[in-house]
Short mmCIF file of C-alpha atoms in Angstrom, two decimals:
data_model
loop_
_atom_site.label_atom_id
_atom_site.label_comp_id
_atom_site.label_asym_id
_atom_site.label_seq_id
_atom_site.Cartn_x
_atom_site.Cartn_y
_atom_site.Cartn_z
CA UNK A 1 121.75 -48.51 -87.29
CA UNK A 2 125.30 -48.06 -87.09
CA UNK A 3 127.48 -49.95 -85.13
CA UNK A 4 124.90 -52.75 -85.25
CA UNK A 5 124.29 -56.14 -87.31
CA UNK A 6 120.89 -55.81 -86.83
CA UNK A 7 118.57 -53.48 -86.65
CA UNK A 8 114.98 -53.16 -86.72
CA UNK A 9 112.77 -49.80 -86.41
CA UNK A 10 109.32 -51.40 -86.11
CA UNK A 11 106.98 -48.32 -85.25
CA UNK A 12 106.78 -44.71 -84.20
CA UNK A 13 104.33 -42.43 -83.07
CA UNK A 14 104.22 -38.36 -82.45
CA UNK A 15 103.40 -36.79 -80.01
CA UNK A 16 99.99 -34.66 -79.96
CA UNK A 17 101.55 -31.45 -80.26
CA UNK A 18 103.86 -32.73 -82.73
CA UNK A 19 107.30 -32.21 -81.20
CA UNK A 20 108.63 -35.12 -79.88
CA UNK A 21 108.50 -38.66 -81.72
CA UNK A 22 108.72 -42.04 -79.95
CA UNK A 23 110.05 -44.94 -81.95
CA UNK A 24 111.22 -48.13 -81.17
CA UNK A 25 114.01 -50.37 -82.60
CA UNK A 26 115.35 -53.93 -82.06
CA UNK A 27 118.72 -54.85 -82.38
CA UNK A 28 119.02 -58.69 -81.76
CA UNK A 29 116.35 -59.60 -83.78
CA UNK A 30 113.84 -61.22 -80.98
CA UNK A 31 111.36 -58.87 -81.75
CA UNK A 32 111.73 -57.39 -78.61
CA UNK A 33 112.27 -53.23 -78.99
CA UNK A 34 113.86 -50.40 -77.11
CA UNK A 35 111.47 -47.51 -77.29
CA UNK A 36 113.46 -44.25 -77.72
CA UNK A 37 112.76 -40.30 -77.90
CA UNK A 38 113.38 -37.72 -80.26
CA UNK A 39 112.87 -33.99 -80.24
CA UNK A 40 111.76 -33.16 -83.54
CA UNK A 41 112.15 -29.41 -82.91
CA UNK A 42 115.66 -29.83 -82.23
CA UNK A 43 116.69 -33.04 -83.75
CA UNK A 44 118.52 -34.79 -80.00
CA UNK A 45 117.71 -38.04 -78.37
CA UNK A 46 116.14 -37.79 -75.23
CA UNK A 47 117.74 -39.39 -72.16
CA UNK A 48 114.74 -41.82 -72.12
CA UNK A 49 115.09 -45.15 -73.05
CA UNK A 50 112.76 -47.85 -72.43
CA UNK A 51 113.60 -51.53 -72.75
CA UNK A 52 111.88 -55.02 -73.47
CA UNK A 53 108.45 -53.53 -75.00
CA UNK A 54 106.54 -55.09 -77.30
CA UNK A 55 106.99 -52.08 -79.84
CA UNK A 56 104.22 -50.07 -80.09
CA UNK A 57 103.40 -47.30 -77.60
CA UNK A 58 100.43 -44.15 -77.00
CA UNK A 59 100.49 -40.57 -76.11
CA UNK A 60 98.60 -38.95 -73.65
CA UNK A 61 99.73 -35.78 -73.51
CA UNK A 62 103.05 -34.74 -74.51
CA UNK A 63 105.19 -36.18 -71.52
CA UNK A 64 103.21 -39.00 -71.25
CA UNK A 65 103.19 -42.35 -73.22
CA UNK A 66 101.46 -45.73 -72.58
CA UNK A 67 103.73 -49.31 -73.99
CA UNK A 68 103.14 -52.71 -74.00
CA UNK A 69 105.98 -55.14 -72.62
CA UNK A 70 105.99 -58.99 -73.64
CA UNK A 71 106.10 -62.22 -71.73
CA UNK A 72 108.90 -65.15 -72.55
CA UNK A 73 107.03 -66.88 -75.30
CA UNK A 74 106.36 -62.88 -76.78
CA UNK A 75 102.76 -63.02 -76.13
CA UNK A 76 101.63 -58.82 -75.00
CA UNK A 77 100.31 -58.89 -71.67
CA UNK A 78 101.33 -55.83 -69.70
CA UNK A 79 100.86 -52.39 -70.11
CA UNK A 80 103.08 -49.37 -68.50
CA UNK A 81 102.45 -45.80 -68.14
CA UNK A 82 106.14 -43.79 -68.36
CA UNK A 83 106.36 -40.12 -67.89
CA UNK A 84 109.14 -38.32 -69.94
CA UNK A 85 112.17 -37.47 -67.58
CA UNK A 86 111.11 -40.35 -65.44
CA UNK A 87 113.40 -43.36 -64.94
CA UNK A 88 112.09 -46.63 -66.78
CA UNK A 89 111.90 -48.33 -63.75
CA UNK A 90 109.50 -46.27 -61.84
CA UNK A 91 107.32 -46.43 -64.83
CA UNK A 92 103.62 -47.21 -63.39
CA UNK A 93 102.20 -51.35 -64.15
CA UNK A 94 98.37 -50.41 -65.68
CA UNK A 95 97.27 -53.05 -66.73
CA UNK A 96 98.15 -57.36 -66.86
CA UNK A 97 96.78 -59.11 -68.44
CA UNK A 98 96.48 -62.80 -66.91
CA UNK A 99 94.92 -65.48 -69.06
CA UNK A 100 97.47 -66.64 -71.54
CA UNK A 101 94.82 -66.80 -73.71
CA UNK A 102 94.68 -63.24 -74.24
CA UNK A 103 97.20 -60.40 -75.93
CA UNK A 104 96.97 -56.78 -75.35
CA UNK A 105 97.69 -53.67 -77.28
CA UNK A 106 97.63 -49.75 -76.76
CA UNK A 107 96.84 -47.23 -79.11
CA UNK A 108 95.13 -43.41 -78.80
CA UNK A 109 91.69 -42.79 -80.33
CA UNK A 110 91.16 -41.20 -84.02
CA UNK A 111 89.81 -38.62 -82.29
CA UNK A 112 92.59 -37.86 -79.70
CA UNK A 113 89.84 -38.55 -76.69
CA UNK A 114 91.03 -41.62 -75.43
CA UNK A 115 93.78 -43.72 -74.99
CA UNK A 116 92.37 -47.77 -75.28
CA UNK A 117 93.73 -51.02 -74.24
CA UNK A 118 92.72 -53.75 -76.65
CA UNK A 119 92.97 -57.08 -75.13
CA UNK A 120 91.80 -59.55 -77.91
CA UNK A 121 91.89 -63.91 -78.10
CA UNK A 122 91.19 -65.91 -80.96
CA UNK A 123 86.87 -65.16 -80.52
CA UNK A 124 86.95 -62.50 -78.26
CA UNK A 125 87.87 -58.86 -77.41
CA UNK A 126 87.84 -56.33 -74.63
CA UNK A 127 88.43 -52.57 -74.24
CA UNK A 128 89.84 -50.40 -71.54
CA UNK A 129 89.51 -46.17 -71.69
CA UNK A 130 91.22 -43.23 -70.24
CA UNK A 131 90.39 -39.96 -71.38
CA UNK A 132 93.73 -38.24 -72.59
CA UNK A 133 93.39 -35.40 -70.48
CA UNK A 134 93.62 -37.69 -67.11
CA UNK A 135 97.07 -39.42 -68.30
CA UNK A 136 97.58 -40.47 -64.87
CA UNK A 137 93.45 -41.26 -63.98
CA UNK A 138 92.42 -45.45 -64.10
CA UNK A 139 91.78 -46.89 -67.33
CA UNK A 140 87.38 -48.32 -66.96
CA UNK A 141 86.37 -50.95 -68.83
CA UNK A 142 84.17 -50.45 -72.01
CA UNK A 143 82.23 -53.65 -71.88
CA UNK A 144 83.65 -56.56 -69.90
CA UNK A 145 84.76 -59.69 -72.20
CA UNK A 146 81.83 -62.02 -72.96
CA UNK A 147 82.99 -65.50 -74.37
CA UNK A 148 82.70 -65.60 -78.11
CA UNK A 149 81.98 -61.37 -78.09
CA UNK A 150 84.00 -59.85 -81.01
CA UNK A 151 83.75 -56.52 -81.61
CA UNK A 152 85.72 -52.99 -82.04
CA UNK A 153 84.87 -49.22 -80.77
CA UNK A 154 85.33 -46.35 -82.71
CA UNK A 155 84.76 -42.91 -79.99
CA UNK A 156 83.20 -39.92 -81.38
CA UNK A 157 82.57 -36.67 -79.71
CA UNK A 158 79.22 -37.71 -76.95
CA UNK A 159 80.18 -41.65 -77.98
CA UNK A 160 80.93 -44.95 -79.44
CA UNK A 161 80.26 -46.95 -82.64
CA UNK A 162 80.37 -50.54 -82.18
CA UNK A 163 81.54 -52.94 -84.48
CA UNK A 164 79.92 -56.26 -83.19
CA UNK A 165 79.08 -60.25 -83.83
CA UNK A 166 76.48 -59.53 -80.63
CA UNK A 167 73.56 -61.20 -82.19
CA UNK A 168 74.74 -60.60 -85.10
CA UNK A 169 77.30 -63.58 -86.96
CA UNK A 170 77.86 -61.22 -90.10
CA UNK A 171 78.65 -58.03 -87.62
CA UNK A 172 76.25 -55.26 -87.47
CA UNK A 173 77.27 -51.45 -86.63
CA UNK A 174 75.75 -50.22 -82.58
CA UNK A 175 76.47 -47.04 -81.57
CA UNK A 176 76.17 -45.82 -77.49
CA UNK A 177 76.39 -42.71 -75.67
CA UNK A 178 79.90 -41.66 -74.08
CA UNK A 179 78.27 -43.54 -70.14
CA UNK A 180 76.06 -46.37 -71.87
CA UNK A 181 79.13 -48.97 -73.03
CA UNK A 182 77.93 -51.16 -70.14
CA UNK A 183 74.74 -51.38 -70.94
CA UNK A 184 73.79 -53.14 -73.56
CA UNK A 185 69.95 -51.95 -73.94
CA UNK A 186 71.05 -48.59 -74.35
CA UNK A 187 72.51 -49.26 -77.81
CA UNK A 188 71.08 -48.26 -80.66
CA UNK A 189 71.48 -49.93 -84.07
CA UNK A 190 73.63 -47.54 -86.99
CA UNK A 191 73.89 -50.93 -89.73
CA UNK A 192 71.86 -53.36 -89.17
CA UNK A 193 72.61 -57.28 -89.34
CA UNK A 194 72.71 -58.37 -92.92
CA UNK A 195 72.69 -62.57 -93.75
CA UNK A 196 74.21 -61.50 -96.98
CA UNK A 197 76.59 -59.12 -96.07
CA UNK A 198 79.50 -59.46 -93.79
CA UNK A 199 80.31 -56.20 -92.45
CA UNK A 200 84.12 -56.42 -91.78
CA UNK A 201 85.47 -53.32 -90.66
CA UNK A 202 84.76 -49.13 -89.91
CA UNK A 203 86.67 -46.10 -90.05
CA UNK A 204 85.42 -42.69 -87.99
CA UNK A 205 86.09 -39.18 -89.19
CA UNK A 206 84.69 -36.06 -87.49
CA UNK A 207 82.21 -35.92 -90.88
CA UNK A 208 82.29 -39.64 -92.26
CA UNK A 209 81.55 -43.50 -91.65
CA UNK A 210 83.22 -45.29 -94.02
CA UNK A 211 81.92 -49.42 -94.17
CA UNK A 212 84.08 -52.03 -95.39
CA UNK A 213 82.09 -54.91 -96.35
CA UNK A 214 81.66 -58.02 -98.18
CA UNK A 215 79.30 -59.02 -100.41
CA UNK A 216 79.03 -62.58 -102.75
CA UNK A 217 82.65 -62.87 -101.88
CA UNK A 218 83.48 -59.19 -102.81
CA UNK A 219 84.92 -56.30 -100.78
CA UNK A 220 82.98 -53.01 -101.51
CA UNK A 221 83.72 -49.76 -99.80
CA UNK A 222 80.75 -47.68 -98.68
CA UNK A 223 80.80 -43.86 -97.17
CA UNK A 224 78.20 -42.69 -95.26
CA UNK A 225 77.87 -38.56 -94.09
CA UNK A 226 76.99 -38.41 -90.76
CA UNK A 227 75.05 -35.03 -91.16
CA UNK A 228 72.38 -36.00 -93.04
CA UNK A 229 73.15 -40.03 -93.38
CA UNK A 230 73.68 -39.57 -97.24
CA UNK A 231 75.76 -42.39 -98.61
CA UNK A 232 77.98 -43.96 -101.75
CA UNK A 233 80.10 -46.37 -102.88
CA UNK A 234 83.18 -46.18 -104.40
CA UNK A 235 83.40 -47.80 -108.34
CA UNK A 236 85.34 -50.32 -109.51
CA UNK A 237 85.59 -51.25 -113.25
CA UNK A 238 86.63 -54.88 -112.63
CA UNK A 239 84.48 -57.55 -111.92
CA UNK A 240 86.94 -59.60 -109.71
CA UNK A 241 89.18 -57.54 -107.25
CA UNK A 242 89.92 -56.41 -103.80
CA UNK A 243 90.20 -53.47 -101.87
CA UNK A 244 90.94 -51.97 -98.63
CA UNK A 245 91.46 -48.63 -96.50
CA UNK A 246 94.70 -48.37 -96.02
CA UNK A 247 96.05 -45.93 -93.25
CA UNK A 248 94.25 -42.89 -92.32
CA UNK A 249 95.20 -41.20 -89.22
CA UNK A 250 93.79 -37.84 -89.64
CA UNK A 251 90.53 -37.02 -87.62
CA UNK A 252 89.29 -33.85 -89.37
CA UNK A 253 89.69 -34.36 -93.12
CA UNK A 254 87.23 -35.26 -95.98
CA UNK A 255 89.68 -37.77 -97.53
CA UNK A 256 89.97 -41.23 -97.67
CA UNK A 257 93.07 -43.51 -98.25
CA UNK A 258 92.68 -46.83 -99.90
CA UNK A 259 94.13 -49.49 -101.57
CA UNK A 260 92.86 -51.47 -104.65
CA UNK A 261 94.29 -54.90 -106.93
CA UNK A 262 92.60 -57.20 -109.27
CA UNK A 263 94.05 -59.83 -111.89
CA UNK A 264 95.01 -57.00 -114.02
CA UNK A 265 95.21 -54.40 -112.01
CA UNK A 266 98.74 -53.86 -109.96
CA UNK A 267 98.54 -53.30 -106.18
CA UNK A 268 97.22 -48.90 -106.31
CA UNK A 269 96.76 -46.69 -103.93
CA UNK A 270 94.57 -43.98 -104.14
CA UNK A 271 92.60 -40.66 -102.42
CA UNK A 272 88.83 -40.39 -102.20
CA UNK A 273 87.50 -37.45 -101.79
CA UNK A 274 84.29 -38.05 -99.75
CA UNK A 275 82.51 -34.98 -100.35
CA UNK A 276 83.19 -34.86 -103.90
CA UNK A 277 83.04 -38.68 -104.62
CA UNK A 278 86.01 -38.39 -106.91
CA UNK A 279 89.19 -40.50 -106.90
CA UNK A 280 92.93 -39.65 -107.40
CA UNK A 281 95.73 -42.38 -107.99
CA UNK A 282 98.60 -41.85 -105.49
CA UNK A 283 101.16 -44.37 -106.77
CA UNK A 284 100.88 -48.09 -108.62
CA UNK A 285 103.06 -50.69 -108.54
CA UNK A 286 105.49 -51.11 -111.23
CA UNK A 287 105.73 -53.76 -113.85
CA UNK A 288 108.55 -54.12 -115.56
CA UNK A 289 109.30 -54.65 -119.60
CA UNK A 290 106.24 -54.44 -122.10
CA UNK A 291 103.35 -55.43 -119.32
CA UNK A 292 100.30 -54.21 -120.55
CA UNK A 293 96.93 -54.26 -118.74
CA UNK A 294 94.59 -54.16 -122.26
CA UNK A 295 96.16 -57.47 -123.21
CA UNK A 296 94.38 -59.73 -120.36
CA UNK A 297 90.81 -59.89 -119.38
CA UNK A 298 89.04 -60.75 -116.21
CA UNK A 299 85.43 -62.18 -115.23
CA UNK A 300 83.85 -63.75 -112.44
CA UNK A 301 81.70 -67.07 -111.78
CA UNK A 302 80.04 -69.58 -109.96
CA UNK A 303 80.55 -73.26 -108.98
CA UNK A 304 77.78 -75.13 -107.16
CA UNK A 305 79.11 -77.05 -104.25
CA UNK A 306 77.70 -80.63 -103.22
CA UNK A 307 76.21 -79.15 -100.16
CA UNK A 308 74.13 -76.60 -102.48
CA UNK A 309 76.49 -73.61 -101.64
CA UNK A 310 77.43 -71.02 -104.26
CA UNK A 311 81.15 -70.64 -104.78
CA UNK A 312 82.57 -67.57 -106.84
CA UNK A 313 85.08 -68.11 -108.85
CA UNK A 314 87.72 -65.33 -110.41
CA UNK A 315 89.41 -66.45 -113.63
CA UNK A 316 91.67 -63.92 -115.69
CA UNK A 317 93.12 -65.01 -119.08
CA UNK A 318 94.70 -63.55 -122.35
CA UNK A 319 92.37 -61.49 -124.51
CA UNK A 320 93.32 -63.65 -127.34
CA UNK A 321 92.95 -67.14 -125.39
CA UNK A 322 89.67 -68.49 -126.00
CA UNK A 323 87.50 -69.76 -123.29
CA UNK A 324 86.37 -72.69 -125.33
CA UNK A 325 87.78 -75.32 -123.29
CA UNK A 326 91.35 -76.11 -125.20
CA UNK A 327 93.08 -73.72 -123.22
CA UNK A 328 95.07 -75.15 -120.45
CA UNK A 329 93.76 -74.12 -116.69
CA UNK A 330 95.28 -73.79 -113.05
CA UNK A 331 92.03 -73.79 -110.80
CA UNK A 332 93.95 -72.78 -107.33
CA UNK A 333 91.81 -72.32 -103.97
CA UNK A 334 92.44 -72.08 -100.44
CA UNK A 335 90.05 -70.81 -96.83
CA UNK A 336 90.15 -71.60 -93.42
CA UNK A 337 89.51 -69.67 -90.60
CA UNK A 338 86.87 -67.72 -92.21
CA UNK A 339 89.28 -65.83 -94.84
CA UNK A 340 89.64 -66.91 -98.82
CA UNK A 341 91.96 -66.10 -101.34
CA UNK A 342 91.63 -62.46 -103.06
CA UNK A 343 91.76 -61.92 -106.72
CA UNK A 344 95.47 -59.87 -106.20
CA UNK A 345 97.57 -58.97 -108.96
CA UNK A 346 100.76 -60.93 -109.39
CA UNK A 347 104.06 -60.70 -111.97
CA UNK A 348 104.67 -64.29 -111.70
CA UNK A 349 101.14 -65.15 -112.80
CA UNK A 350 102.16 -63.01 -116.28
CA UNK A 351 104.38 -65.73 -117.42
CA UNK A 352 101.52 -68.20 -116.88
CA UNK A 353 99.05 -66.26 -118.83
CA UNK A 354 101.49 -65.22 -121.55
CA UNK A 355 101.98 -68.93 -122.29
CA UNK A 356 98.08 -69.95 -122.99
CA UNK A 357 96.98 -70.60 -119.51
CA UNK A 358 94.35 -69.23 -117.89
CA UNK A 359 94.19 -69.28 -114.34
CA UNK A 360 91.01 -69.37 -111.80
CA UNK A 361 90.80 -68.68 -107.98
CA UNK A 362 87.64 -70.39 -106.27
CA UNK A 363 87.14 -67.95 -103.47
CA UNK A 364 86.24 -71.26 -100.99
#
């Protein structure tokens, strides 16, 4: 960053066999990024530099990496193939992306078997493949885009799960063999659709389907072995919170990364063991001068809405505030776009609470 007013290193990514790294940095502040090489082995730039990309970028192999370059209004809609030692500007167009309605992204598979082009819009998606050992082959198209079609593809060896709205509002999981994306009839159903259970996202290990999902408002995290189709969830000892996997690059490994808040809970991350079923806390954010958890209480309810509809409701208080009505309340709620307020740990709240108040989220 030296030498500069500004600087910004947005992402990076390593190469498969783990010597080179490819990062990228902007220096203006446009959000617009240079993406540059270094040789971890011996610690010096490489001569490659690659500018106006939209930051993020994919390995093939190790002399070959996919990137994304932006339009003028900083919408993603191209995607170039460069080949290390190559000048920039011979670096191979692989995809456009033409309707302005549409962004695109590039990223290589969990399992190192693919890199994919993600082309999304506000309701639908679309995916593009090339095997990583053809880093100069033509990317095919998954499943071409179908008008309100959401979904995401997770490749494991001989296929693809399928996280999908097809016939499905609340998502259900599909899984296909490695030839059979186009064809829908050839999908078989892993999770089926639930009408009270939103099924919001997956993540693939070689051994493990882990199943982020929603139910009465609440996010639940549910692991599933793929040998034998055994499953469990992971605990939680609060009755209003929210959690999350948090990043987990690592194909081959029997533990899970996640994250986890409630009202008097700070933001924690911690390791799941998914053979085991046990749980280790990595790290917890810190509070500052005499916070203690033991002195506030959580709970969760429900509001009927004039349409009939159920709404739950977090509220967190003092343990020595009584619920009986004399307390002072701040009922706070916000949703659109099919996403509500979480029951999140927050500092500033403390001084709230520490004054009489309770405070309730309606999850709307």
């Amino acid at each position: 960053s030296e030498g500069h007013a500004y600087f910004d290193l947005a992402d990076f990514e390593v190469s498969p066999g783990n010597g080179l790294v490819c990062y990228s940095v902007d220096t203006v502040g446009r959000r617009v990024y240079e993406l540059r090489f270094l040789d971890l082995r011996t610690g010096e730039e490489l001569p490659d530099r690659i500018p106006r990309t939209a930051g993020g970028c994919a390995w093939a192999d190790d002399r070959t990496v996919f990137y994304t370059i932006k339009d003028h209004t900083l919408r993603s809609y191209k995607v170039f193939r460069h080949v290390l030692g190559t000048d920039a500007a011979d670096d191979v167009e692989v995809y456009h992306e033409r309707d302005e309605a549409y962004s695109c992204d590039v990223y290589r598979s969990r399992s190192d078997r693919y890199v994919i082009i993600d082309t999304e819009s506000t309701l639908t998606s679309e995916y593009w493949l090339l095997p990583t050992d053809e880093p100069l082959g033509e990317f095919r198209v998954f499943l071409p885009r179908e008008e309100g079609h959401e979904h995401s593809i997770y490749h494991h060896p001989g296929g693809f799960y399928i996280l999908t709205n097809w016939q499905a509002r609340n998502f259900r999981l599909m899984a296909c063999g490695e030839d059979d994306s186009n064809d829908r009839s050839k999908w078989l159903e892993v999770v089926p659709h639930r009408e009270d259970v939103r099924l919001e996202d997956v993540d693939l290990f070689r051994d493990h389907l882990v199943l982020s999902e929603r139910r009465e408002g609440l996010t639940h995290i549910r692991i599933r072995r793929l040998s034998d189709g055994k499953e469990h969830e992971i605990g939680f000892k609060d009755p209003a919170y929210v959690t999350w996997t948090g990043t987990n690059p690592e194909w081959d490994t029997h533990e899970l990364r996640y994250g986890y808040t409630s009202f008097t809970t700070p933001q924690s991350v911690y390791l799941h063991d998914m053979n085991a079923g046990t749980d280790t806390l990595l790290k917890q954010q810190e509070v500052l001068g005499d916070f203690d958890a033991g002195n506030y209480t959580s709970e969760r309810t429900w509001a009927t809405a004039p349409d009939g509809t159920r709404v739950p409701i977090s509220v967190v208080h003092r343990r020595d505030v009584a619920l009986d009505g004399k307390a002072p309340l701040l009922l706070y709620g916000y949703g659109s776009y099919g996403i509500s307020m979480e029951p999140t740990f927050s500092i500033a709240r403390l001084s709230l609470l520490d004054r009489g108040f309770v405070f309730a989220l309606a999850h709307i």
